[in-house]
Coordinates of C-alpha atoms in Angstrom, one line a residue:
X1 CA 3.9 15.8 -20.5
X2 CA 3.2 18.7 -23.2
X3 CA 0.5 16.2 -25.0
X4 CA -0.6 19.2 -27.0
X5 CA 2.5 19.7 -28.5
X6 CA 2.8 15.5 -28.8
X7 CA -1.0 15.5 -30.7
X8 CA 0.4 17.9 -33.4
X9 CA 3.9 16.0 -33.7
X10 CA 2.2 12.7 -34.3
X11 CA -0.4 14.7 -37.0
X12 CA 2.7 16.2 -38.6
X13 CA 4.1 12.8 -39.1
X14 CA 1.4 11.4 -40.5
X15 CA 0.9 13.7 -43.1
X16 CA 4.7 13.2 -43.9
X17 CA 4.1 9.8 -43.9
X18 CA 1.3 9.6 -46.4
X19 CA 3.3 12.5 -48.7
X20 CA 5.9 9.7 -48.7
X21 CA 3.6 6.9 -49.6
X22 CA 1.7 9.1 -52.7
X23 CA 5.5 9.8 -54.0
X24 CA 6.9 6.2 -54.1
X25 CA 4.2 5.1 -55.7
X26 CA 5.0 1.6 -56.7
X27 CA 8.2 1.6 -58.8
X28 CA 10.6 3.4 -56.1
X29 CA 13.5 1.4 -55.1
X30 CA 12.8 -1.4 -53.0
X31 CA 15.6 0.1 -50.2
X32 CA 13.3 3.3 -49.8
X33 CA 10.4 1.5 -49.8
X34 CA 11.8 -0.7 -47.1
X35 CA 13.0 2.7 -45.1
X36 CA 9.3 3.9 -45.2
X37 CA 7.8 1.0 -44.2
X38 CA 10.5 0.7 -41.3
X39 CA 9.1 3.9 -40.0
X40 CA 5.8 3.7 -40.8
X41 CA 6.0 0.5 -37.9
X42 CA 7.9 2.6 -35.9
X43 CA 5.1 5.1 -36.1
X44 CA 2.4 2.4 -35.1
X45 CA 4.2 1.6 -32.1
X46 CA 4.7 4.8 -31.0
X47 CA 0.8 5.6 -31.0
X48 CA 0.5 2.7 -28.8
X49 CA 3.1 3.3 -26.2
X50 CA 1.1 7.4 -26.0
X51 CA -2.2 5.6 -25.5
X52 CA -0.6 4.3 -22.5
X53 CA 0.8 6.9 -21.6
X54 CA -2.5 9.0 -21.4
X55 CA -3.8 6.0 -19.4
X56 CA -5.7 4.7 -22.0
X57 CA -5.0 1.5 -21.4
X58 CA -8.0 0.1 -22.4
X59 CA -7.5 1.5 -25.6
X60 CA -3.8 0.5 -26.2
X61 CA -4.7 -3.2 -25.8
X62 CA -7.1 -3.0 -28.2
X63 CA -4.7 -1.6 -30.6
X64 CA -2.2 -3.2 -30.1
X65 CA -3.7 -6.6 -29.8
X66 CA -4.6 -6.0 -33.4
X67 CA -1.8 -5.2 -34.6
X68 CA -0.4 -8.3 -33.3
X69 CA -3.2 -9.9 -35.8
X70 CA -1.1 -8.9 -39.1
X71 CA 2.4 -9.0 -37.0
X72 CA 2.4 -12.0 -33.9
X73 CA 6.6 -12.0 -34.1
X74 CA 7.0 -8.2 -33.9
X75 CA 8.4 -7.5 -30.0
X76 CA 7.5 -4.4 -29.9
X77 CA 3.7 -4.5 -30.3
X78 CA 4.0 -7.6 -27.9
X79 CA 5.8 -5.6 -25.5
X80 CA 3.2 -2.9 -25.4
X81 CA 0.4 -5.3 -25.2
X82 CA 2.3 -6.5 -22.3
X83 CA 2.4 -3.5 -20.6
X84 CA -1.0 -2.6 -21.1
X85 CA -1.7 -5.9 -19.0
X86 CA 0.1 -5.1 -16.8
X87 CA -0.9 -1.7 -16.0
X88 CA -4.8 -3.5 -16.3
X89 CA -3.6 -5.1 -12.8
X90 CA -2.9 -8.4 -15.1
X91 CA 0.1 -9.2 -14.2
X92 CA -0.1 -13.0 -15.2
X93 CA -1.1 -12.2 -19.0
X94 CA 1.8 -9.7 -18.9
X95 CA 4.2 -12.7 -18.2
X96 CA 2.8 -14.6 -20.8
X97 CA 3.5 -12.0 -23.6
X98 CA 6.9 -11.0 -22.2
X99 CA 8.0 -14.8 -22.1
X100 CA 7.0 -14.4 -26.0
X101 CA 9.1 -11.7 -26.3
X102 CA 12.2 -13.1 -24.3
X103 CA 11.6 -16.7 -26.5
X104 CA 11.6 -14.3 -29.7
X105 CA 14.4 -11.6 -28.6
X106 CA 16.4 -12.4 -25.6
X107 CA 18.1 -9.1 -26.5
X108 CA 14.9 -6.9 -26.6
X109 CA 15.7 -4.2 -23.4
X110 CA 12.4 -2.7 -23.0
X111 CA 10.6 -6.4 -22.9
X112 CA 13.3 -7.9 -20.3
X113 CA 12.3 -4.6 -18.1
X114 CA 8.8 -4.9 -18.3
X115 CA 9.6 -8.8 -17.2
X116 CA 11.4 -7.4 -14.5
X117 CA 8.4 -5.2 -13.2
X118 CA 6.1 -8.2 -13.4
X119 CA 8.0 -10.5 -11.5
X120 CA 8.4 -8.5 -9.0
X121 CA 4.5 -7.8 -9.2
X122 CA 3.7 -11.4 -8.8
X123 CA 6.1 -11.7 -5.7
X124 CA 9.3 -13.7 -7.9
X125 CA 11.6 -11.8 -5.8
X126 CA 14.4 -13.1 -6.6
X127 CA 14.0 -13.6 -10.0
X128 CA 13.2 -9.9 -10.6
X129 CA 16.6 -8.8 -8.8
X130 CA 18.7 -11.0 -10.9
X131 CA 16.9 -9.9 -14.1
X132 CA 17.3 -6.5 -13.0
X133 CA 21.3 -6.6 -11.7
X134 CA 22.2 -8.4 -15.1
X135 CA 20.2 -5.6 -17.1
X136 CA 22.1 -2.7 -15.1
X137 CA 25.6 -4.9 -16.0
X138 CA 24.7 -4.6 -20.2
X139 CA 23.1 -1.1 -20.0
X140 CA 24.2 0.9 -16.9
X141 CA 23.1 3.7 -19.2
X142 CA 19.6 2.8 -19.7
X143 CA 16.9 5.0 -17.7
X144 CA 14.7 2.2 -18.0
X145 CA 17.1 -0.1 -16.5
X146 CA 18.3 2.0 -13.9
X147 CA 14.3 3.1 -12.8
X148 CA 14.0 -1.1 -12.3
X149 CA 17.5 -1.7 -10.5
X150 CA 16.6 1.1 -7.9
X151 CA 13.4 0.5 -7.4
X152 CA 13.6 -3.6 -6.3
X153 CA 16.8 -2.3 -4.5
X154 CA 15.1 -0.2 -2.5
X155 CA 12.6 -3.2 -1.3
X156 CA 15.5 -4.7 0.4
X157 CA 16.1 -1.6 2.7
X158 CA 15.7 -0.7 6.1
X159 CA 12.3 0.8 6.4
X160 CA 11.5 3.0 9.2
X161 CA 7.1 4.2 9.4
X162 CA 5.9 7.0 11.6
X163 CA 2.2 7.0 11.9
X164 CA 0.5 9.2 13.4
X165 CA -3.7 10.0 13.8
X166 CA -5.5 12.1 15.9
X167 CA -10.0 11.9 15.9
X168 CA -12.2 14.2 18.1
X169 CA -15.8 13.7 18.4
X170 CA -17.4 16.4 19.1
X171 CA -19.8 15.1 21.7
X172 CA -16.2 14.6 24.0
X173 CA -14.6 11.9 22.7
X174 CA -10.8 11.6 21.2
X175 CA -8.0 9.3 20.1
X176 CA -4.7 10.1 19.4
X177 CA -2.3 7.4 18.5
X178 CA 1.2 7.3 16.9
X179 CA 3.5 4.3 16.2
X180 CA 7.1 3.6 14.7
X181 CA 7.7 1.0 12.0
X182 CA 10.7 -0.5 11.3
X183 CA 11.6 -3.6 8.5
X184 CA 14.4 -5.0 7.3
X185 CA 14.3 -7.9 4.5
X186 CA 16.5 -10.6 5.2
X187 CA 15.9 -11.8 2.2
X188 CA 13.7 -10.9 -1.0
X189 CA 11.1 -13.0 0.4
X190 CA 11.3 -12.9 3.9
X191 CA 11.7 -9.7 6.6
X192 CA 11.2 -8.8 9.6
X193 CA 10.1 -6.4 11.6
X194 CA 9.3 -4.2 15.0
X195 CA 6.9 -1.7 16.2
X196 CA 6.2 0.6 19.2
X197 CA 2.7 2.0 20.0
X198 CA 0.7 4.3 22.0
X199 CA -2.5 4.6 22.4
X200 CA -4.8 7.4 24.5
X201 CA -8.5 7.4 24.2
X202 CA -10.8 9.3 26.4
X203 CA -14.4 10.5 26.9
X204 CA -16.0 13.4 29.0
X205 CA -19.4 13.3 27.5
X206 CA -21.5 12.8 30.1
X207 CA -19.6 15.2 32.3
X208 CA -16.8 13.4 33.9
X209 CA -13.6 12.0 32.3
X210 CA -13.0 8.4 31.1
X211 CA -9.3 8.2 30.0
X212 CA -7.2 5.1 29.3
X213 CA -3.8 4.8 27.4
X214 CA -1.9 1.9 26.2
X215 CA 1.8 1.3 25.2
X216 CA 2.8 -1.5 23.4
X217 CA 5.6 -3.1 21.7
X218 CA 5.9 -6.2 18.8
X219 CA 8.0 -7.5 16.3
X220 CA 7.2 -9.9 13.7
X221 CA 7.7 -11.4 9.9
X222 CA 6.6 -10.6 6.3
X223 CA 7.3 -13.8 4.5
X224 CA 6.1 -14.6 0.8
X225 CA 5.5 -18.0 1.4
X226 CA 4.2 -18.4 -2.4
X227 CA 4.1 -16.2 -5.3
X228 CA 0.6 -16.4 -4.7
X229 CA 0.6 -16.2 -0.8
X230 CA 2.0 -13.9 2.0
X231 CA 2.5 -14.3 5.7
X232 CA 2.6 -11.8 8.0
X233 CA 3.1 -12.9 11.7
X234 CA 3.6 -10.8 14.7
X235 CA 3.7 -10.7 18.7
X236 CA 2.7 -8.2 20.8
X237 CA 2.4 -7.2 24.3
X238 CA 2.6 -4.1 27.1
X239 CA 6.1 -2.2 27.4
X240 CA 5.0 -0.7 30.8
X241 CA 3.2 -3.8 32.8
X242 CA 5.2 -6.9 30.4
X243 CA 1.9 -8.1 30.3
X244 CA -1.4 -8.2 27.9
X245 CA 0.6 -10.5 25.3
X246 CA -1.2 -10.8 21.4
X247 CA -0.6 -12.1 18.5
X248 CA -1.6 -10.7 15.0
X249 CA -1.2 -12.9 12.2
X250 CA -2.3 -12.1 8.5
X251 CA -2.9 -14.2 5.0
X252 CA -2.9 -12.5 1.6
X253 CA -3.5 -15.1 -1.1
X254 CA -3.8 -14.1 -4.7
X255 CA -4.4 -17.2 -6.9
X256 CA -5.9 -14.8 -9.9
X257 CA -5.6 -12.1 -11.7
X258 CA -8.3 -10.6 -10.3
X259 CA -8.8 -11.9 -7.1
X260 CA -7.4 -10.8 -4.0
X261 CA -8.3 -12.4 -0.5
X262 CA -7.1 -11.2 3.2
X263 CA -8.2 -12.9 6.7
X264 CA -6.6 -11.1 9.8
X265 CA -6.7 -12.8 13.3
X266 CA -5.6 -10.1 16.1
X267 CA -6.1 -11.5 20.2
X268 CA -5.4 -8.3 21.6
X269 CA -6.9 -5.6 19.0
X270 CA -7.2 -2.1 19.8
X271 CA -8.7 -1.5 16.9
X272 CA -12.2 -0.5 18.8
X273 CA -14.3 2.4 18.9
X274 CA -13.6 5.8 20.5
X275 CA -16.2 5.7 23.3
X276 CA -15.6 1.7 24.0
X277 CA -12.0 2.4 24.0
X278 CA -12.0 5.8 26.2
X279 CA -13.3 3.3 29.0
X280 CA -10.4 0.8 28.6
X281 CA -11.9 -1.7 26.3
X282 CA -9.5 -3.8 24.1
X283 CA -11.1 -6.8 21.7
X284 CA -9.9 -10.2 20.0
X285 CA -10.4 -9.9 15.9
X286 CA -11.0 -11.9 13.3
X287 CA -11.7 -10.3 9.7
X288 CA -11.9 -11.5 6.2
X289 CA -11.8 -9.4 3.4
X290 CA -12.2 -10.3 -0.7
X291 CA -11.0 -8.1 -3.3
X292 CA -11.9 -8.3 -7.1
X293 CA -10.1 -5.9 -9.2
X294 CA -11.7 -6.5 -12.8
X295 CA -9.3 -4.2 -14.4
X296 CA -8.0 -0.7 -14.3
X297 CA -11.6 0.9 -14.7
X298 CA -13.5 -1.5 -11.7
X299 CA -13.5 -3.6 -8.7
X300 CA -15.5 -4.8 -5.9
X301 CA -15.3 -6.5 -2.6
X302 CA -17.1 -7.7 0.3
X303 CA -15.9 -8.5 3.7
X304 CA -16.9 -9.0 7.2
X305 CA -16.0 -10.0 10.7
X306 CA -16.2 -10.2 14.5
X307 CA -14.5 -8.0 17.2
X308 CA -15.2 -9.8 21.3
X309 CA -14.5 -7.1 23.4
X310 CA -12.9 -7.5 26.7
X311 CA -16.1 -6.7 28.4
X312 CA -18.1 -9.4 27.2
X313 CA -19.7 -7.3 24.0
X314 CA -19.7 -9.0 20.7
X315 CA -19.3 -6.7 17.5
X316 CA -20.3 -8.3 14.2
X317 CA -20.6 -6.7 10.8
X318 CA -20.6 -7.0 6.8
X319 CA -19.9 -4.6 4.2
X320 CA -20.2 -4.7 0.4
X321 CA -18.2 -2.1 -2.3
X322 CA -18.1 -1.0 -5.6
X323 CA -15.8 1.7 -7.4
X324 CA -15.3 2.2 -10.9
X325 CA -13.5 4.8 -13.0
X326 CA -15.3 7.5 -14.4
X327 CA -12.3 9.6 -16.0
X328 CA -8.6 8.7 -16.4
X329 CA -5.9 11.3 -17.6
X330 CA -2.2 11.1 -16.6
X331 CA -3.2 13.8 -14.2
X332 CA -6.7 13.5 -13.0
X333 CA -8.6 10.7 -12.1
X334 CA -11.8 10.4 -11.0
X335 CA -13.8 7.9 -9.2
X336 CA -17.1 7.0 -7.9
X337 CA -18.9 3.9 -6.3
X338 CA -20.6 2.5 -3.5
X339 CA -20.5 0.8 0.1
X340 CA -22.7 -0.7 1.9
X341 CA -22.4 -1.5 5.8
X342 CA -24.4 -3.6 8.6
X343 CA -23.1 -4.4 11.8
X344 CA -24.5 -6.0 15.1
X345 CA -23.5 -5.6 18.7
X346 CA -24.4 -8.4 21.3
X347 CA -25.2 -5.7 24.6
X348 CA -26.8 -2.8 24.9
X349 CA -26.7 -2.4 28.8
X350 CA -23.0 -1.2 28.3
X351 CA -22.5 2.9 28.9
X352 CA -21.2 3.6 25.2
X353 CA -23.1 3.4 22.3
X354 CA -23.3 -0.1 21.7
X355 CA -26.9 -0.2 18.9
X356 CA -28.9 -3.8 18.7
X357 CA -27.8 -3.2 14.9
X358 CA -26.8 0.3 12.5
X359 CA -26.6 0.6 9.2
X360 CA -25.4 2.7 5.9
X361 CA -25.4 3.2 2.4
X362 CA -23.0 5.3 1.2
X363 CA -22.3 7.0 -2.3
X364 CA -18.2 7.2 -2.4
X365 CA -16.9 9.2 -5.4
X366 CA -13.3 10.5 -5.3
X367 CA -10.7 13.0 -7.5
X368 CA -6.9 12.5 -7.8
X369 CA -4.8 15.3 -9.2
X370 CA -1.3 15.6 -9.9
X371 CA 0.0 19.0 -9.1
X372 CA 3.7 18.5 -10.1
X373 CA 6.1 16.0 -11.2
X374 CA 9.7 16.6 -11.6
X375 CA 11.9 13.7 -12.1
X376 CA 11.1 11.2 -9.2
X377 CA 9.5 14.5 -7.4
X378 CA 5.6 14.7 -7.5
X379 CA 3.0 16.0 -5.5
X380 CA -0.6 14.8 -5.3
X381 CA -4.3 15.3 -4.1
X382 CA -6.8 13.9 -4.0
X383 CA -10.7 14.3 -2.0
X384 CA -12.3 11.3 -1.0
X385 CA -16.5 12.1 -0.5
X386 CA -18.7 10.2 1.4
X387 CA -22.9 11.1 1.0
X388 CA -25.7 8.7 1.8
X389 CA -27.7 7.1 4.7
X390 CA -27.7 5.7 7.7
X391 CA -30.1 4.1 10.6
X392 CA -29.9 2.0 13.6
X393 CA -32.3 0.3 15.9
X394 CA -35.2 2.4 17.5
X395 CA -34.5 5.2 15.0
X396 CA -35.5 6.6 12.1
X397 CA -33.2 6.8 9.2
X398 CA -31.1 10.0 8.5
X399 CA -28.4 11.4 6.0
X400 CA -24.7 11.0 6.7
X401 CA -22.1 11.6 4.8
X402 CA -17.8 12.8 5.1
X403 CA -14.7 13.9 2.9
X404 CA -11.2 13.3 3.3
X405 CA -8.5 15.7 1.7
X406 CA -5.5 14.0 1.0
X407 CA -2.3 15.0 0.0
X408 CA 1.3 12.9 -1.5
X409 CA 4.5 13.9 -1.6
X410 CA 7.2 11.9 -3.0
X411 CA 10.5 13.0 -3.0
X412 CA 12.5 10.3 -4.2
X413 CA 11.9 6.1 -4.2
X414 CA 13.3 6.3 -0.1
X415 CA 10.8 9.5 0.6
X416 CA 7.8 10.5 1.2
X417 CA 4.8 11.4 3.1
X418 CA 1.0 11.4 3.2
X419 CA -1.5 13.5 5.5
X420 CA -4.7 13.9 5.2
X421 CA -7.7 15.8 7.2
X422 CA -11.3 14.5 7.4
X423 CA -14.5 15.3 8.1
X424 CA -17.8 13.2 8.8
X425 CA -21.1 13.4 9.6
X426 CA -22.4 10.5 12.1
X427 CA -25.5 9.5 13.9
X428 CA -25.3 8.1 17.7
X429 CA -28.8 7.8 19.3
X430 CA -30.6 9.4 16.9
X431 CA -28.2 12.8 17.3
X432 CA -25.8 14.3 15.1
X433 CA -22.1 13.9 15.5
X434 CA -19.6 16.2 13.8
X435 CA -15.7 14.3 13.4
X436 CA -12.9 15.4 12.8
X437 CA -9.9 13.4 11.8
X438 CA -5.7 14.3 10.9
X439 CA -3.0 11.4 9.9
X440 CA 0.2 11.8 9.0
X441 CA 2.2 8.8 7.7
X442 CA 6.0 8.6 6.4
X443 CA 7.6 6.4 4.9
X444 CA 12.0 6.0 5.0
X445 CA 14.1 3.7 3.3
X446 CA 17.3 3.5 4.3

């Protein structure tokens, strides 16, 4: 990670390089010319692989696409190309240039690991394990291998999740909720799973004390129907009462590239607003969600759906999202885009806020940071900003806006945790609201 030091190698070797070429001229022995030209390639695929590894990724495909021009059988500038696909979020180009490379060199270690990464990135579970257990048979040596091997052995162990959030309005009203997650694959495609969950909301705006709590337990499946398509399936209902039964069931189909759809169904939800929630309201869900990640640099999505709460209230909205990147280094990133949001409720004569219909347009710009990595030891950060408008019926319009601070620490492939502390600035009524938010999340392979 010293790239200074890596900018004046690479300059150093290319004046070596060209001091070479002037001194052969062109009667030196064909064997030294050969030896020059073999590292002269060797040169031109190293560049490559450090574009990538500034994040450059854009960049590196371009080069090493032409490259490719002048050299289609070399497996190295294939590999990289495949790579940089890859790490485009094109994971079905990838495979095509690594089944090249396989087809041309079955031999070739670094393109049969990049396989392995991408087809375990398209969901071929199983083929990615075998890949990856007959690579650690040849090379048990290999870092590379190894990295691959751990990493898709890890996806078949018992994971345990601790969640845990905590949000006070400060007009009276707070949640606090914390659940336990744990998964075990059965097979590479299919797990399953079981949850615990509480749930306390209450309110003491208007002077007295609306409390309610819930505690509920599930279990359920992940299965990878498809390549293409998961399933995720699960039952629900009250530990305390037996009562209050849901079911939650989820589709992720991905039959692109770029393209990424999610619909959620949810009968008993409690996924509802503070103040609603404080005075014992639970909903039915349905949501759909659609993702298009262009590439590395940009994406966009849209979604929308309907929450029917238990008290007869209807919740309906749509939003719309942009993000692009603005700055990529291997240790900063930064980020900015859009959302837009418009959402409905069916009553007002309800004694929450419950708008005939609110509204927001929000500026969303973000920065990642890397403060150390050591190994398979990092630590990141990252602020997440939120600064724009908002308005709702009978009101005028007024600025809103939030951040999040975020921070990562991975200690190994079976460790790490993520908590974060938030801020926002929201409008009920026509009156300020200041919120304040804390997560914690874990997550423990065992």
């Amino acid at each position: 990670r010293r790239r200074d030091r890596a900018d004046e190698t690479l300059q150093r070797i290319d004046g070596l390089l060209e001091e070479r070429r002037r001194q052969l001229g062109n009667t030196a022995p064909v064997k030294k010319r050969k030896q020059y030209l073999a590292d002269r390639n060797n040169v031109i695929i190293v560049k490559g692989w450090y574009l990538l590894a500034q994040d450059k990724l854009k960049d590196a495909e371009a080069y090493f696409d032409d490259y490719l021009g002048d050299a289609a059988a070399n497996t190295n500038l294939r590999t990289g190309l495949a790579h940089a696909y890859l790490w485009r979020n094109w994971p079905r180009r990838a495979l095509e240039q690594f089944e090249v490379v396989w087809e041309l060199d079955p031999k070739d270690r670094k393109g049969l690991t990049g396989l392995g990464w991408t087809l375990h990135e398209l969901n071929y579970r199983r083929e990615a394990l075998a890949l990856a257990d007959d690579l650690r048979q040849r090379y048990p040596t290999d870092l590379s291998v190894r990295d691959l091997w751990e990493t898709l052995h890890v996806d078949m162990m018992w994971h345990l999740q601790p969640e845990f959030h905590l949000t006070r309005e400060f007009s009276g009203s707070t949640e606090f909720g914390a659940s336990l997650l744990l998964e075990k694959p059965v097979t590479p495609l299919f797990s399953l799973y079981a949850r615990i969950l509480r749930i306390e909301a209450w309110d003491d705006t208007d002077g007295g004390t609306d409390r309610n709590d819930w505690n509920r337990a599930g279990f359920g499946f992940r299965w990878i129907v498809l390549p293409e398509l998961v399933w995720w399936m699960g039952m629900g209902f009250d530990v305390t009462g037996g009562d209050d039964f849901g079911l939650d069931t989820r589709l992720q189909w991905r039959p692109t590239d770029p393209l990424r759809i999610t619909a959620e169904y949810n009968s008993f939800s409690l996924d509802v607003p503070i103040r609603p929630a404080s005075r014992g309201v639970t909903a039915e869900r349905a949501d759909l969600d659609v993702l298009y990640v262009e590439s590395d640099l940009r994406e966009y999505g849209i979604g929308g759906g309907t929450q029917w709460f238990s008290d007869d209230n209807t919740y309906a909205y749509g939003t719309a999202r942009y993000n692009q990147n603005l700055y990529s280094h291997p240790d900063v990133k930064i980020r900015g885009g859009f959302e837009a949001y418009y959402g409905t409720y069916s009553k007002q004569d309800v004694d929450y806020y419950s708008p005939k219909y609110e509204w927001s347009l929000l500026l969303t710009p973000s920065i990642q940071w890397v403060n150390f990595i050591r190994y398979e030891r990092k630590s990141l950060s990252a602020v997440y900003l939120r600064a724009g408008v908002g308005g709702e019926d009978g009101y005028s319009t007024y600025p809103v806006g939030g951040v999040t601070f975020e921070q990562t620490y991975v200690h190994s492939k079976t460790f790490d945790l993520t908590a974060g502390v938030s801020y926002d600035l929201r409008i009920y009524d026509g009156d300020y609201t200041h919120v304040l938010g804390l997560y914690l999340v874990l997550n423990w392979y065992l």
